[in-house]
Amino acid sequence: DTIKDNYKDIKKADEFLRMCGADPIGFASPFGVWNPSVGKALEKLGYKYSSH
């Protein structure tokens, strides 16, 4: 996946969580799957920490 793809997917989940009243600041990678583009997308979205 590209940074753009990861950004789009994470932003969609972020918006849903915010609609539910949550204020997400951290990210847990599903099944521990990680690559550098996930980290870049999280940085762009302002996340403070991740499970990586």
N, CA and C of each residue as an Amber inpcrd file, in Angstrom:
protein
   156
   0.8340000  -1.1970000   0.0000000   0.0000000   0.0000000   0.0000000
   0.8730000   1.2530000   0.0000000   0.3480000   2.2870000  -0.5790000
   1.0660000   3.5520000  -0.6190000   0.6710000   4.4140000   0.5750000
   1.4130000   5.4760000   0.7910000   1.0660000   6.4200000   1.8570000
  -0.3420000   6.9490000   1.6150000  -0.6550000   7.2680000   0.3580000
  -1.9770000   7.8000000   0.0150000  -3.0850000   6.8020000   0.3660000
  -2.8820000   5.5240000   0.0470000  -3.8740000   4.4910000   0.3640000
  -4.0660000   4.3560000   1.8700000  -2.9490000   4.2780000   2.5940000
  -3.0350000   4.1420000   4.0470000  -3.6730000   5.3680000   4.6770000
  -3.3000000   6.5410000   4.1950000  -3.8790000   7.7860000   4.7130000
  -5.3990000   7.7620000   4.5460000  -5.8570000   7.3990000   3.3620000
  -7.2930000   7.3680000   3.0780000  -8.0170000   6.3870000   4.0040000
  -7.4680000   5.1870000   4.1700000  -8.0950000   4.1720000   5.0150000
  -8.1210000   4.5870000   6.4830000  -7.0020000   5.0920000   6.9780000
  -6.9230000   5.4840000   8.3870000  -7.7970000   6.7050000   8.6460000
  -7.8300000   7.6480000   7.7190000  -8.6650000   8.8410000   7.8770000
 -10.1410000   8.4660000   7.9380000 -10.5580000   7.5160000   7.1240000
 -11.9550000   7.0640000   7.1330000 -12.3260000   6.5040000   8.5130000
 -11.4570000   5.6720000   9.0700000 -11.6960000   5.1170000  10.4010000
 -11.6600000   6.2150000  11.4620000 -10.7220000   7.1490000  11.3180000
 -10.5870000   8.2650000  12.2500000 -11.8760000   9.0970000  12.2790000
 -12.4110000   9.4000000  11.1010000 -13.6400000  10.1970000  11.0220000
 -14.8110000   9.4700000  11.6700000 -14.9010000   8.1510000  11.4610000
 -15.9680000   7.3730000  12.0840000 -15.8510000   7.4070000  13.6080000
 -14.6390000   7.2020000  14.1170000 -14.4360000   7.2230000  15.5630000
 -14.7850000   8.5890000  16.1520000 -14.4490000   9.6440000  15.4620000
 -14.7810000  10.9920000  15.9350000 -16.2860000  11.2250000  15.9360000
 -16.9960000  10.6820000  14.9450000 -18.4570000  10.7950000  14.9200000
 -19.0800000  10.0780000  16.1130000 -18.3910000   9.0570000  16.6020000
 -18.8700000   8.2910000  17.7570000 -18.4560000   8.9210000  19.0820000
 -17.7370000  10.0390000  19.0270000 -17.3400000  10.7400000  20.2370000
 -15.9380000  10.4440000  20.7340000 -15.1950000   9.6130000  20.0200000
 -13.8220000   9.2990000  20.4290000 -12.8610000  10.3410000  19.8640000
 -11.7000000  10.4450000  20.4840000 -10.6490000  11.3450000  20.0080000
  -9.3710000  10.5220000  19.8320000  -9.2730000   9.7800000  18.7190000
  -8.1340000   8.8760000  18.5520000  -6.8010000   9.6120000  18.4370000
  -5.8400000   9.1610000  19.2370000  -4.4900000   9.7320000  19.1800000
  -3.4410000   8.6440000  18.9650000  -3.8730000   7.3810000  19.0360000
  -2.9670000   6.2580000  18.8580000  -3.5300000   5.2690000  17.8590000
  -2.6660000   4.3930000  17.3870000  -3.0460000   3.4500000  16.3430000
  -2.4650000   2.0830000  16.6470000  -3.3150000   1.0530000  16.5900000
  -2.8630000  -0.3280000  16.7230000  -3.0030000  -0.9900000  15.3630000
  -1.9140000  -1.4330000  14.8190000  -1.9010000  -2.0250000  13.4910000
  -2.5820000  -3.3930000  13.5070000  -3.5920000  -3.5920000  12.6440000
  -4.2940000  -4.8800000  12.6170000  -3.3400000  -6.0350000  12.3190000
  -3.4060000  -7.0570000  13.1370000  -2.5800000  -8.2560000  12.9800000
  -1.0840000  -7.9550000  13.0140000  -0.7140000  -6.7900000  13.5140000
   0.6900000  -6.4140000  13.5910000   1.3240000  -6.0790000  12.2510000
   0.4900000  -5.9380000  11.2260000   0.9980000  -5.6240000   9.8840000
   1.4550000  -4.1740000   9.8510000   2.6890000  -3.9750000   9.4440000
   3.2650000  -2.6250000   9.4700000   4.1900000  -2.4250000   8.2810000
   4.1920000  -1.2270000   7.7670000   5.1930000  -0.8270000   6.7880000
   5.3970000   0.6760000   6.9350000   6.4730000   1.1970000   6.4200000
   6.7750000   2.6180000   6.6190000   5.6800000   3.5710000   6.1430000
   4.8980000   3.1740000   5.1310000   3.8510000   4.0750000   4.6460000
   2.7400000   4.2610000   5.6760000   2.5260000   3.2680000   6.5340000
   1.5440000   3.4230000   7.6160000   2.0260000   4.5160000   8.5650000
   3.2830000   4.4600000   8.9410000   3.8500000   5.4710000   9.8370000
   3.7650000   6.8720000   9.2650000   4.0480000   7.0050000   7.9870000
   3.9710000   8.3280000   7.3410000   2.5340000   8.8460000   7.3450000
   1.5750000   7.9640000   7.0570000   0.1650000   8.3620000   7.0600000
  -0.2620000   8.8040000   8.4590000   0.1720000   8.0750000   9.4830000
  -0.1720000   8.4330000  10.8630000   0.4210000   9.7840000  11.2400000
   1.6370000  10.0440000  10.8080000   2.2600000  11.3480000  11.0770000
   1.4370000  12.4640000  10.4520000   1.0130000  12.2720000   9.2040000
   0.2180000  13.2940000   8.5130000  -1.1180000  13.5370000   9.2090000
  -1.6580000  12.4950000   9.8370000  -2.9440000  12.6190000  10.5250000
  -2.7900000  13.1010000  11.9700000  -1.5560000  13.2530000  12.4320000
  -1.3190000  13.7920000  13.7610000  -1.4040000  12.7960000  14.9020000
  -1.2980000  11.5050000  14.5890000  -1.3390000  10.5100000  15.6610000
  -0.0730000  10.6160000  16.5080000  -0.2280000  10.3640000  17.7960000
   0.8760000  10.5410000  18.7340000   1.7010000   9.2680000  18.9330000
   1.0790000   8.0920000  18.7620000   1.8030000   6.8380000  18.9560000
   1.1390000   5.7210000  18.1560000   1.8580000   4.6170000  18.0140000
   1.3180000   3.4380000  17.3460000   1.8140000   2.1880000  18.0620000
   1.2620000   1.0500000  17.6740000   1.6670000  -0.2200000  18.2800000
   2.9960000  -0.7170000  17.7260000   3.5140000  -0.0600000  16.7200000
   4.7540000  -0.5120000  16.0850000   5.9520000  -0.2280000  16.9500000
